Short mmCIF file of C-alpha atoms and ligand atoms in Angstrom, two decimals:
data_model
loop_
_atom_site.label_atom_id
_atom_site.label_comp_id
_atom_site.label_asym_id
_atom_site.label_seq_id
_atom_site.Cartn_x
_atom_site.Cartn_y
_atom_site.Cartn_z
CA MET A 64 18.74 -11.60 12.20
CA LYS A 65 17.91 -8.82 9.73
CA GLN A 66 14.66 -6.96 10.21
CA VAL A 67 12.45 -5.72 7.39
CA ASN A 68 8.90 -4.48 7.02
CA LEU A 69 6.33 -5.91 4.65
CA TYR A 70 3.54 -3.42 4.04
CA VAL A 71 0.22 -4.83 2.87
CA ASN A 72 -2.53 -2.48 1.87
CA ALA A 73 -5.72 -4.53 2.03
CA ALA A 74 -7.66 -1.52 0.71
CA ASN A 75 -5.64 -1.48 -2.50
CA ARG A 76 -7.02 -4.50 -4.31
CA LYS A 77 -5.30 -5.15 -7.56
CA SER A 78 -5.92 -7.81 -10.20
CA LYS A 79 -7.66 -11.13 -9.80
CA ILE A 80 -5.19 -14.02 -9.62
CA ASN A 81 -6.63 -16.40 -12.20
CA LYS A 82 -6.57 -19.96 -10.95
CA GLU A 83 -5.03 -20.91 -14.30
CA ILE A 84 -1.71 -19.37 -13.13
CA TYR A 85 -1.40 -22.62 -11.15
CA GLY A 86 -1.70 -24.69 -14.33
CA HIS A 87 0.27 -27.70 -15.56
CA PHE A 88 1.58 -29.14 -18.80
CA SER A 89 1.55 -32.76 -19.99
CA GLU A 90 3.40 -33.98 -23.06
CA HIS A 91 4.02 -37.28 -24.79
CA LEU A 92 7.60 -37.14 -23.61
CA GLY A 93 9.49 -39.75 -21.64
CA ARG A 94 7.34 -41.16 -18.83
CA CYS A 95 4.97 -38.23 -18.47
CA ILE A 96 1.87 -39.76 -20.09
CA TYR A 97 2.70 -43.48 -20.18
CA ASP A 98 3.71 -44.74 -16.70
CA GLY A 99 3.24 -41.31 -15.16
CA ILE A 100 -0.44 -40.67 -15.84
CA TYR A 101 -1.82 -43.46 -17.97
CA VAL A 102 -1.20 -47.12 -17.19
CA GLY A 103 -4.18 -48.64 -18.99
CA GLU A 104 -7.21 -50.33 -17.50
CA ASP A 105 -5.51 -53.74 -17.20
CA SER A 106 -2.67 -52.42 -15.06
CA THR A 107 -2.19 -53.70 -11.51
CA ILE A 108 -1.55 -50.08 -10.51
CA PRO A 109 -4.84 -48.73 -9.13
CA ASN A 110 -6.51 -46.74 -11.89
CA VAL A 111 -9.80 -45.37 -13.10
CA LYS A 112 -10.25 -45.94 -16.83
CA GLY A 113 -6.50 -46.30 -17.12
CA MET A 114 -5.56 -43.10 -15.22
CA ARG A 115 -3.39 -43.62 -12.13
CA LYS A 116 -5.55 -42.96 -9.08
CA ASP A 117 -2.63 -41.76 -6.93
CA VAL A 118 -1.63 -39.17 -9.53
CA VAL A 119 -5.18 -37.92 -10.13
CA ASP A 120 -5.74 -37.60 -6.36
CA ALA A 121 -2.50 -35.63 -5.95
CA LEU A 122 -3.43 -33.29 -8.81
CA LYS A 123 -6.82 -32.73 -7.17
CA GLU A 124 -5.09 -31.92 -3.88
CA ILE A 125 -3.28 -28.96 -5.46
CA LYS A 126 -6.50 -27.95 -7.22
CA THR A 127 -4.99 -28.28 -10.69
CA PRO A 128 -7.03 -25.78 -12.69
CA VAL A 129 -5.88 -26.46 -16.24
CA LEU A 130 -3.76 -29.02 -18.11
CA ARG A 131 -2.03 -28.39 -21.44
CA TRP A 132 -1.61 -31.31 -23.91
CA PRO A 133 -0.28 -33.04 -26.11
CA GLY A 134 2.95 -30.96 -26.23
CA GLY A 135 5.34 -29.14 -26.63
CA CYS A 136 7.25 -30.13 -29.70
CA PHE A 137 5.24 -33.35 -29.74
CA ALA A 138 2.14 -31.30 -30.57
CA ASP A 139 3.85 -29.98 -33.70
CA GLU A 140 3.87 -33.50 -35.15
CA TYR A 141 0.65 -34.77 -33.60
CA HIS A 142 -2.23 -35.82 -35.83
CA TRP A 143 -5.23 -36.25 -33.57
CA LYS A 144 -7.05 -38.76 -35.75
CA ASP A 145 -4.23 -41.25 -35.01
CA GLY A 146 -5.37 -41.24 -31.38
CA ILE A 147 -9.08 -42.06 -31.62
CA GLY A 148 -11.10 -45.23 -32.21
CA PRO A 149 -10.29 -48.81 -31.16
CA LYS A 150 -6.82 -48.86 -29.59
CA GLU A 151 -5.65 -51.85 -31.59
CA ASP A 152 -6.30 -49.93 -34.81
CA ARG A 153 -4.50 -46.76 -33.77
CA LYS A 154 -1.45 -45.79 -35.78
CA LYS A 155 1.96 -46.27 -34.27
CA MET A 156 4.37 -43.40 -34.87
CA VAL A 157 7.91 -42.36 -34.01
CA ASN A 158 8.24 -39.74 -31.32
CA THR A 159 11.01 -37.94 -33.21
CA ASN A 160 11.53 -35.21 -30.65
CA TRP A 161 11.76 -37.36 -27.57
CA GLY A 162 14.00 -40.39 -27.77
CA GLY A 163 12.71 -41.80 -31.08
CA VAL A 164 10.44 -44.20 -29.18
CA THR A 165 7.26 -45.73 -30.58
CA GLU A 166 4.13 -43.79 -29.73
CA ASP A 167 1.17 -46.18 -29.91
CA ASN A 168 -1.43 -43.44 -29.53
CA SER A 169 -3.28 -45.37 -26.83
CA PHE A 170 -3.67 -42.07 -24.99
CA GLY A 171 -5.53 -39.71 -27.30
CA THR A 172 -8.30 -37.13 -27.27
CA HIS A 173 -10.87 -39.22 -25.35
CA GLU A 174 -8.32 -40.27 -22.75
CA PHE A 175 -7.02 -36.72 -22.23
CA LEU A 176 -10.48 -35.25 -21.82
CA GLU A 177 -11.42 -38.12 -19.47
CA LEU A 178 -8.30 -37.27 -17.42
CA CYS A 179 -9.36 -33.62 -17.18
CA GLU A 180 -12.82 -34.68 -16.05
CA GLN A 181 -11.30 -36.89 -13.33
CA ILE A 182 -9.03 -34.08 -12.12
CA GLY A 183 -11.78 -31.48 -12.48
CA CYS A 184 -9.63 -29.14 -14.57
CA GLU A 185 -9.95 -27.27 -17.85
CA PRO A 186 -8.31 -28.88 -20.88
CA TYR A 187 -5.88 -26.73 -22.87
CA ILE A 188 -5.36 -28.23 -26.32
CA ALA A 189 -2.14 -27.37 -28.17
CA GLY A 190 -3.10 -27.52 -31.86
CA ASN A 191 -0.67 -28.46 -34.62
CA LEU A 192 0.01 -25.54 -36.93
CA GLY A 193 3.57 -26.61 -37.74
CA SER A 194 2.90 -29.81 -39.68
CA GLY A 195 -0.88 -30.15 -39.54
CA THR A 196 -3.49 -28.65 -41.81
CA VAL A 197 -6.16 -26.04 -41.25
CA GLN A 198 -8.80 -28.68 -41.96
CA GLU A 199 -7.30 -31.02 -39.38
CA LEU A 200 -7.40 -28.45 -36.60
CA SER A 201 -10.84 -27.23 -37.57
CA GLU A 202 -12.13 -30.82 -37.51
CA TRP A 203 -10.56 -31.47 -34.10
CA VAL A 204 -12.56 -28.58 -32.66
CA GLU A 205 -15.72 -29.91 -34.34
CA TYR A 206 -15.02 -33.44 -33.05
CA MET A 207 -14.62 -32.29 -29.45
CA THR A 208 -17.29 -29.62 -29.20
CA PHE A 209 -20.08 -29.93 -31.76
CA ASP A 210 -23.44 -31.10 -30.45
CA GLY A 211 -25.43 -32.11 -33.52
CA ILE A 212 -25.14 -34.01 -36.74
CA SER A 213 -21.86 -33.55 -38.59
CA PRO A 214 -19.10 -35.83 -39.86
CA MET A 215 -16.88 -35.18 -36.84
CA ALA A 216 -19.65 -35.30 -34.23
CA ASP A 217 -20.85 -38.57 -35.77
CA LEU A 218 -17.33 -39.98 -35.59
CA ARG A 219 -17.07 -38.97 -31.93
CA LYS A 220 -20.35 -40.71 -31.18
CA LYS A 221 -19.19 -43.81 -33.06
CA ASN A 222 -16.14 -43.77 -30.76
CA GLY A 223 -18.33 -43.85 -27.69
CA ARG A 224 -18.84 -40.23 -26.67
CA GLU A 225 -22.36 -39.03 -27.31
CA LYS A 226 -22.16 -35.54 -25.83
CA PRO A 227 -19.42 -33.08 -26.75
CA TRP A 228 -16.87 -31.85 -24.23
CA LYS A 229 -16.36 -28.26 -23.23
CA VAL A 230 -12.96 -27.16 -24.48
CA LYS A 231 -12.12 -23.56 -23.80
CA TYR A 232 -8.37 -23.15 -24.26
CA LEU A 233 -6.99 -23.74 -27.74
CA GLY A 234 -3.34 -23.02 -28.55
CA ILE A 235 -2.83 -22.51 -32.26
CA GLY A 236 0.74 -23.70 -32.70
CA ASN A 237 3.60 -24.39 -30.32
CA GLU A 238 7.06 -22.82 -30.53
CA ASN A 239 6.54 -21.95 -34.18
CA TRP A 240 9.82 -20.02 -33.99
CA GLY A 241 11.54 -23.38 -33.36
CA CYS A 242 10.31 -26.98 -33.35
CA GLY A 243 6.91 -25.78 -34.61
CA GLY A 244 8.20 -24.80 -38.06
CA ASN A 245 11.16 -22.38 -37.75
CA MET A 246 8.92 -19.50 -38.83
CA GLU A 247 9.52 -15.77 -38.92
CA PRO A 248 7.02 -13.83 -36.79
CA ASP A 249 5.15 -12.18 -39.68
CA TYR A 250 4.80 -15.52 -41.46
CA TYR A 251 3.52 -17.17 -38.28
CA ALA A 252 1.10 -14.30 -37.63
CA ALA A 253 -0.40 -14.72 -41.11
CA GLU A 254 -0.72 -18.47 -40.56
CA TYR A 255 -2.26 -17.89 -37.14
CA ARG A 256 -4.88 -15.59 -38.64
CA ARG A 257 -5.81 -18.24 -41.21
CA TYR A 258 -5.93 -21.23 -38.82
CA GLN A 259 -7.91 -19.45 -36.14
CA GLN A 260 -10.55 -18.44 -38.68
CA PHE A 261 -11.61 -22.07 -39.11
CA CYS A 262 -11.75 -22.91 -35.40
CA LYS A 263 -15.40 -22.31 -34.63
CA ASN A 264 -17.45 -21.79 -31.52
CA PHE A 265 -19.86 -24.73 -31.63
CA SER A 266 -22.89 -25.46 -29.46
CA GLY A 267 -22.24 -22.78 -26.84
CA ASN A 268 -18.55 -23.67 -26.50
CA GLU A 269 -16.53 -20.48 -26.65
CA LEU A 270 -12.91 -20.94 -27.65
CA TYR A 271 -10.18 -18.94 -25.93
CA LYS A 272 -7.61 -18.86 -28.72
CA VAL A 273 -3.93 -18.56 -27.82
CA ALA A 274 -1.32 -17.45 -30.35
CA CYS A 275 2.26 -18.71 -30.13
CA GLY A 276 4.24 -15.93 -28.52
CA PRO A 277 7.96 -15.46 -28.01
CA ASN A 278 10.85 -17.59 -26.90
CA SER A 279 12.38 -15.99 -23.83
CA ASP A 280 13.63 -12.48 -24.71
CA ASP A 281 12.62 -12.41 -28.38
CA TYR A 282 10.94 -9.02 -28.11
CA HIS A 283 10.78 -8.62 -31.89
CA TRP A 284 8.45 -11.67 -32.09
CA THR A 285 6.07 -10.10 -29.56
CA ASP A 286 6.10 -6.76 -31.34
CA VAL A 287 5.33 -8.23 -34.78
CA LEU A 288 2.73 -10.70 -33.50
CA MET A 289 0.91 -8.07 -31.43
CA SER A 290 0.76 -5.78 -34.47
CA LYS A 291 -1.10 -8.46 -36.44
CA ILE A 292 -3.66 -9.74 -33.94
CA ASN A 293 -6.50 -8.28 -31.90
CA LYS A 294 -8.82 -9.49 -29.17
CA GLY A 295 -11.34 -10.63 -31.80
CA ILE A 296 -9.00 -13.33 -33.02
CA SER A 297 -6.72 -13.98 -30.05
CA LYS A 298 -7.37 -13.84 -26.33
CA ALA A 299 -3.75 -14.37 -25.35
CA ILE A 300 -0.21 -14.99 -26.52
CA SER A 301 2.19 -17.45 -24.95
CA LEU A 302 5.73 -17.10 -23.57
CA HIS A 303 8.22 -19.91 -22.99
CA TYR A 304 11.14 -19.53 -20.63
CA TYR A 305 13.15 -22.25 -18.89
CA THR A 306 15.67 -21.76 -16.10
CA VAL A 307 18.87 -23.48 -17.22
CA PRO A 308 21.78 -22.86 -14.83
CA GLY A 309 24.56 -23.81 -17.28
CA GLU A 310 24.77 -24.16 -21.06
CA TRP A 311 22.22 -26.22 -23.01
CA SER A 312 24.96 -28.82 -23.61
CA LYS A 313 25.81 -28.99 -19.88
CA LYS A 314 22.91 -27.66 -17.89
CA GLY A 315 24.01 -28.88 -14.46
CA SER A 316 22.84 -31.61 -12.11
CA ALA A 317 19.41 -31.46 -10.49
CA THR A 318 20.74 -32.64 -7.13
CA ALA A 319 24.52 -32.13 -6.97
CA PHE A 320 25.23 -28.41 -7.28
CA SER A 321 27.53 -25.84 -5.72
CA LYS A 322 26.48 -22.71 -3.89
CA ASP A 323 27.45 -20.71 -7.00
CA GLU A 324 25.25 -22.88 -9.19
CA TYR A 325 22.43 -22.41 -6.70
CA PHE A 326 22.64 -18.64 -6.97
CA THR A 327 23.05 -18.75 -10.76
CA THR A 328 19.85 -20.80 -10.93
CA LEU A 329 18.00 -18.23 -8.83
CA GLN A 330 19.37 -15.34 -10.84
CA LYS A 331 18.13 -17.02 -14.01
CA ALA A 332 14.76 -17.77 -12.40
CA TYR A 333 14.42 -14.08 -11.56
CA LYS A 334 14.81 -13.27 -15.27
CA MET A 335 11.12 -14.19 -15.51
CA GLU A 336 10.32 -10.82 -13.89
CA GLU A 337 12.30 -8.89 -16.52
CA LEU A 338 10.78 -10.91 -19.37
CA ILE A 339 7.24 -10.33 -18.21
CA VAL A 340 7.80 -6.62 -17.67
CA LYS A 341 9.39 -6.10 -21.09
CA HIS A 342 6.95 -8.27 -23.07
CA CYS A 343 4.05 -6.58 -21.27
CA GLU A 344 5.42 -3.15 -22.20
CA ILE A 345 5.36 -4.18 -25.87
CA MET A 346 1.92 -5.73 -25.50
CA SER A 347 0.62 -2.52 -23.94
CA LYS A 348 1.92 -0.49 -26.89
CA HIS A 349 -0.47 -2.46 -29.12
CA ASP A 350 -3.18 -3.20 -26.56
CA GLN A 351 -3.62 -0.45 -24.00
CA GLU A 352 -6.84 -1.95 -22.68
CA HIS A 353 -5.07 -5.17 -21.62
CA GLU A 354 -7.52 -7.24 -23.64
CA ILE A 355 -4.92 -9.78 -24.69
CA GLY A 356 -3.39 -11.86 -21.92
CA LEU A 357 0.07 -13.35 -21.49
CA ILE A 358 0.24 -17.10 -20.86
CA VAL A 359 3.55 -18.54 -19.66
CA ASP A 360 2.66 -22.00 -20.86
CA GLU A 361 6.11 -23.52 -20.42
CA TRP A 362 8.32 -22.60 -17.48
CA GLY A 363 10.49 -24.31 -14.88
CA ASN A 364 13.98 -25.60 -14.16
CA TRP A 365 15.72 -27.66 -16.81
CA PHE A 366 18.72 -29.67 -15.59
CA ASP A 367 20.72 -32.62 -16.94
CA VAL A 368 18.78 -35.87 -16.86
CA GLU A 369 19.29 -38.24 -13.93
CA PRO A 370 22.39 -40.35 -14.60
CA GLY A 371 21.55 -43.60 -16.37
CA THR A 372 18.19 -42.42 -17.73
CA ASN A 373 17.29 -41.89 -21.40
CA PRO A 374 18.60 -38.41 -22.42
CA GLY A 375 15.47 -37.96 -24.55
CA PHE A 376 13.16 -38.46 -21.57
CA LEU A 377 14.17 -35.35 -19.57
CA TYR A 378 13.71 -37.06 -16.20
CA GLN A 379 15.17 -35.03 -13.33
CA GLN A 380 14.93 -35.04 -9.53
CA ASN A 381 13.52 -32.07 -7.66
CA THR A 382 15.09 -30.46 -4.59
CA MET A 383 14.46 -27.63 -2.18
CA ARG A 384 16.16 -25.42 -4.80
CA ASP A 385 13.24 -26.20 -7.12
CA ALA A 386 10.80 -25.30 -4.36
CA ILE A 387 12.48 -21.91 -3.93
CA THR A 388 12.45 -21.13 -7.66
CA ALA A 389 8.81 -22.27 -7.92
CA SER A 390 7.89 -19.91 -5.10
CA ILE A 391 9.74 -17.03 -6.77
CA ASN A 392 8.04 -17.66 -10.12
CA LEU A 393 4.56 -18.02 -8.62
CA ASN A 394 5.03 -14.79 -6.65
CA ILE A 395 6.08 -13.07 -9.90
CA PHE A 396 3.03 -14.39 -11.77
CA ASN A 397 0.72 -13.29 -8.94
CA GLN A 398 2.30 -9.83 -8.95
CA HIS A 399 1.69 -9.54 -12.71
CA SER A 400 -1.76 -11.09 -12.73
CA ASP A 401 -3.15 -8.01 -14.47
CA ARG A 402 -1.59 -9.44 -17.66
CA VAL A 403 -0.43 -12.97 -16.82
CA VAL A 404 -3.64 -14.96 -17.11
CA MET A 405 -2.24 -18.50 -17.09
CA ALA A 406 1.02 -20.35 -16.50
CA ASN A 407 1.86 -24.04 -16.98
CA ILE A 408 4.89 -25.51 -15.29
CA ALA A 409 6.79 -28.12 -17.33
CA GLN A 410 5.92 -30.81 -16.74
CA VAL A 411 3.38 -32.39 -14.52
CA VAL A 412 4.82 -35.92 -14.02
CA ASN A 413 8.32 -37.37 -14.54
CA VAL A 414 9.63 -34.65 -16.88
CA LEU A 415 11.66 -31.52 -15.97
CA GLN A 416 10.36 -29.64 -12.89
CA SER A 417 7.59 -32.10 -12.05
CA VAL A 418 5.22 -31.93 -9.14
CA ILE A 419 4.98 -35.75 -9.18
CA LEU A 420 7.48 -38.54 -9.83
CA THR A 421 6.55 -42.19 -10.32
CA GLU A 422 8.41 -45.48 -10.38
CA GLY A 423 6.25 -48.54 -11.00
CA ASP A 424 3.41 -48.38 -8.52
CA LYS A 425 5.21 -45.83 -6.33
CA MET A 426 4.54 -42.11 -6.45
CA ILE A 427 6.21 -39.18 -4.70
CA LYS A 428 5.26 -35.56 -4.29
CA THR A 429 8.20 -33.28 -5.02
CA PRO A 430 9.16 -30.10 -3.13
CA THR A 431 7.63 -28.19 -6.08
CA PHE A 432 4.33 -30.02 -5.43
CA HIS A 433 4.34 -28.72 -1.86
CA ILE A 434 4.75 -25.13 -3.06
CA PHE A 435 1.71 -25.53 -5.33
CA ARG A 436 -0.20 -26.92 -2.32
CA MET A 437 0.89 -24.09 -0.01
CA TYR A 438 0.01 -21.47 -2.66
CA ARG A 439 -3.32 -22.97 -3.76
CA ASP A 440 -5.46 -20.42 -1.92
CA HIS A 441 -4.06 -17.66 -4.14
CA GLN A 442 -6.24 -19.17 -6.89
CA GLU A 443 -9.09 -16.78 -7.76
CA ALA A 444 -8.14 -14.43 -4.90
CA THR A 445 -7.43 -10.73 -5.42
CA LEU A 446 -3.83 -9.56 -5.40
CA LEU A 447 -3.17 -6.99 -2.68
CA ASP A 448 -0.68 -4.18 -2.93
CA SER A 449 2.40 -5.24 -0.95
CA TYR A 450 6.04 -4.25 -0.73
CA ILE A 451 9.12 -4.85 1.39
CA ASP A 452 10.78 -1.64 2.54
CA ALA A 453 14.41 -2.74 2.32
CA THR A 454 16.81 -4.16 -0.22
CA THR A 455 17.39 -7.76 0.77
CA THR A 456 20.22 -8.85 -1.48
CA ALA A 457 21.01 -12.55 -1.28
CA GLU A 458 24.66 -13.39 -0.66
CA ASN A 459 26.87 -13.72 -3.76
CA ALA A 460 24.13 -12.52 -6.03
CA THR A 461 22.32 -9.48 -7.27
CA ILE A 462 18.91 -10.84 -6.49
CA PRO A 463 16.54 -10.10 -3.63
CA ALA A 464 16.66 -12.57 -0.76
CA LEU A 465 12.95 -12.23 -0.08
CA SER A 466 10.14 -12.74 -2.56
CA GLN A 467 6.50 -12.28 -1.67
CA SER A 468 2.91 -11.98 -2.81
CA VAL A 469 -0.26 -11.39 -0.84
CA SER A 470 -3.86 -11.99 -1.83
CA MET A 471 -7.33 -11.74 -0.33
CA LYS A 472 -10.28 -14.07 -0.78
CA GLU A 473 -13.86 -12.85 -1.02
CA ASP A 474 -14.41 -13.79 2.64
CA GLY A 475 -11.62 -11.38 3.66
CA SER A 476 -9.02 -14.05 4.49
CA ILE A 477 -5.48 -13.27 3.39
CA LEU A 478 -2.72 -15.55 2.11
CA ALA A 479 0.83 -14.17 2.30
CA THR A 480 3.56 -16.29 0.72
CA ILE A 481 7.16 -15.34 1.48
CA SER A 482 10.37 -17.09 0.48
CA ASN A 483 13.93 -16.45 1.59
CA CYS A 484 16.57 -17.71 -0.84
CA ASP A 485 19.56 -16.61 1.25
CA LEU A 486 21.48 -19.62 2.56
CA GLU A 487 22.72 -17.99 5.79
CA GLN A 488 20.59 -15.03 6.72
CA ASP A 489 17.27 -15.34 8.56
CA TYR A 490 14.85 -12.43 8.28
CA GLU A 491 12.41 -11.05 10.79
CA VAL A 492 9.56 -9.69 8.70
CA THR A 493 7.05 -7.36 10.32
CA ILE A 494 3.88 -7.52 8.28
CA HIS A 495 1.86 -4.30 8.54
CA LEU A 496 -1.75 -4.82 7.59
CA ALA A 497 -3.39 -1.56 6.64
CA ALA A 498 -7.19 -1.75 6.36
CA LYS A 499 -7.35 -5.22 7.85
CA CYS A 500 -7.71 -6.28 11.42
CA ALA A 501 -6.18 -9.73 11.83
CA LYS A 502 -7.98 -11.96 14.30
CA SER A 503 -6.05 -15.15 13.76
CA CYS A 504 -3.12 -16.50 11.80
CA THR A 505 -1.81 -19.94 10.96
CA ALA A 506 1.35 -20.73 9.02
CA GLU A 507 3.17 -23.50 7.20
CA ILE A 508 6.84 -23.73 6.32
CA LEU A 509 8.81 -25.67 3.74
CA GLN A 510 12.41 -25.85 4.88
CA ALA A 511 15.20 -28.33 4.15
CA GLU A 512 18.79 -28.52 3.03
CA ILE A 513 18.86 -26.83 -0.34
CA ASP A 514 19.79 -30.07 -2.14
CA ALA A 515 17.37 -32.26 -0.18
CA TYR A 516 14.79 -34.19 -2.17
CA ASN A 517 12.12 -36.84 -1.79
CA SER A 518 13.03 -40.26 -3.09
CA PHE A 519 11.07 -43.45 -3.57
CA ASP A 520 12.70 -44.86 -0.43
CA ASN A 521 12.31 -41.70 1.59
CA ALA A 522 9.33 -39.77 0.28
CA ASP A 523 8.89 -37.16 3.02
CA VAL A 524 12.32 -35.55 3.44
CA VAL A 525 10.96 -32.25 2.17
CA GLU A 526 7.45 -31.66 3.48
CA PRO A 527 5.58 -28.63 4.78
CA LYS A 528 5.19 -28.35 8.52
CA VAL A 529 2.97 -26.27 10.76
CA TYR A 530 4.96 -23.15 11.70
CA ASN A 531 4.71 -21.19 14.90
CA GLY A 532 7.57 -18.76 14.34
CA PHE A 533 5.34 -15.69 14.34
CA SER A 534 3.58 -13.42 16.79
CA MET A 535 0.57 -11.13 16.39
CA LYS A 536 0.38 -7.60 17.78
CA GLU A 537 -2.54 -5.33 17.04
CA ASP A 538 -2.19 -4.57 13.34
CA THR A 539 1.12 -6.38 12.75
CA ILE A 540 2.35 -9.95 12.45
CA VAL A 541 6.04 -10.53 13.08
CA VAL A 542 7.34 -13.64 11.35
CA THR A 543 10.79 -15.17 11.21
CA VAL A 544 11.61 -16.37 7.71
CA PRO A 545 14.61 -18.70 8.06
CA ALA A 546 17.28 -18.99 5.38
CA ALA A 547 16.28 -21.22 2.46
CA SER A 548 12.64 -21.55 3.35
CA VAL A 549 9.18 -20.77 2.03
CA ILE A 550 6.36 -19.71 4.36
CA ALA A 551 2.62 -19.41 3.76
CA LEU A 552 0.62 -17.40 6.28
CA SER A 553 -3.16 -17.66 6.36
CA ILE A 554 -4.56 -14.60 8.06
CA LYS A 555 -8.18 -14.23 9.11
O1 AHR B 779 9.19 -29.17 -22.34
C1 AHR B 779 10.07 -29.72 -23.25
C2 AHR B 779 10.08 -28.98 -24.58
O2 AHR B 779 10.54 -27.69 -24.39
C3 AHR B 779 8.73 -28.79 -25.21
O3 AHR B 779 8.33 -29.89 -25.95
C4 AHR B 779 8.99 -27.63 -26.13
O4 AHR B 779 7.82 -26.88 -26.40
C5 AHR B 779 10.07 -26.85 -25.42
O5 AHR B 779 11.11 -26.51 -26.24
#
């Protein structure tokens, strides 16, 4: 067993880890909304106002802080007025991006905001700049948030909602470099400036406006956009990056993969670190005060769809490999929480790296779900300075074997999350706690064969377990981190 030291300086408190880093993303894509979240009030599946009870309860368990909707590329063709009023009168449209299926708009603004109220999370609306008008977006904001007499507030009341909702997060465009209009950055920036101008703060509701940032390593986009915005008109810019082990035409299976593919996936997941560092460097050139945040509002593993499923529905299983990459990404976001203010894994149910999968009335929690559960106490805690004193290169790859982040709550309790992506090598990690006297420690571990997953017949193959593989000595905790595992230590 290799031995390393993890130094934690509890006196060096860094940035606050915004709870929104643990955010999710829902899109009208495949079975994410229909089947996955919304089954309608007449369904035999237990529901509250049409929302699946099992799914809402699971999302509450991981303290889902924020949910982005209605897309994705779907948002770039979404016209919100099609999704309000009596359901039988709502327009039916073609979901051109995702399988060409009929979208009946039975889940619209009221249903989404009801869902957020049931979960107890902030809504994050992705507005349509690509094919919608300025008036349309401006009226959507008025419809949702204005408390008074106005055409849109009156329409909302007519549709059964007297009081406005609070809607803080407003994305103005999605992937405008691609499915959101194929724009050049300076053109988008000019459009952004115009659209945002007509999105007003009504009735005490203060909008947090998000501009569409870069695709992956498009540093030019970030540079141009940042030169054209300021904190007065934009609180954050977004970044999209997916981990695709192969080529887009042959991404690789979610469950049947070789050791090489496993390490390629991890290597590509680690690219998130490089992207954040480089985009943040550019952001800092334009914004030294860190007044504009970075929101990674689409991230996660993207594999080939499960055999036999609709290729447009992006349904994939979720293994221990997904748990490891989720842990790496969340540790990266925590470590950069001075600039990364929100992140939204794609997507919450039945699409890409989901935390929940459903089939009829059955629901399973994926390995990725368990990572969000084990990490939930990082939400709103303060990042502590921490580092590992040795290079821990994973076999066959140029990536670190160990990934970690450590945070402290206001009551002084510490959460340390450590993952080991090596497939052979266990590590003995001695955690040195400067400026903190540990009185007690409890731990949980997620450990399974790297291709193990939870299925509808066997839902608890990959589940966290209480872990006793540690010992406490004065100011240190010595913990064994087995190969291919993720550990969360709660230290009091
Ligand atoms: O998450 C699937 C798609 O990926 C989203 O609709 C789009 O924004 C991105 O390209």
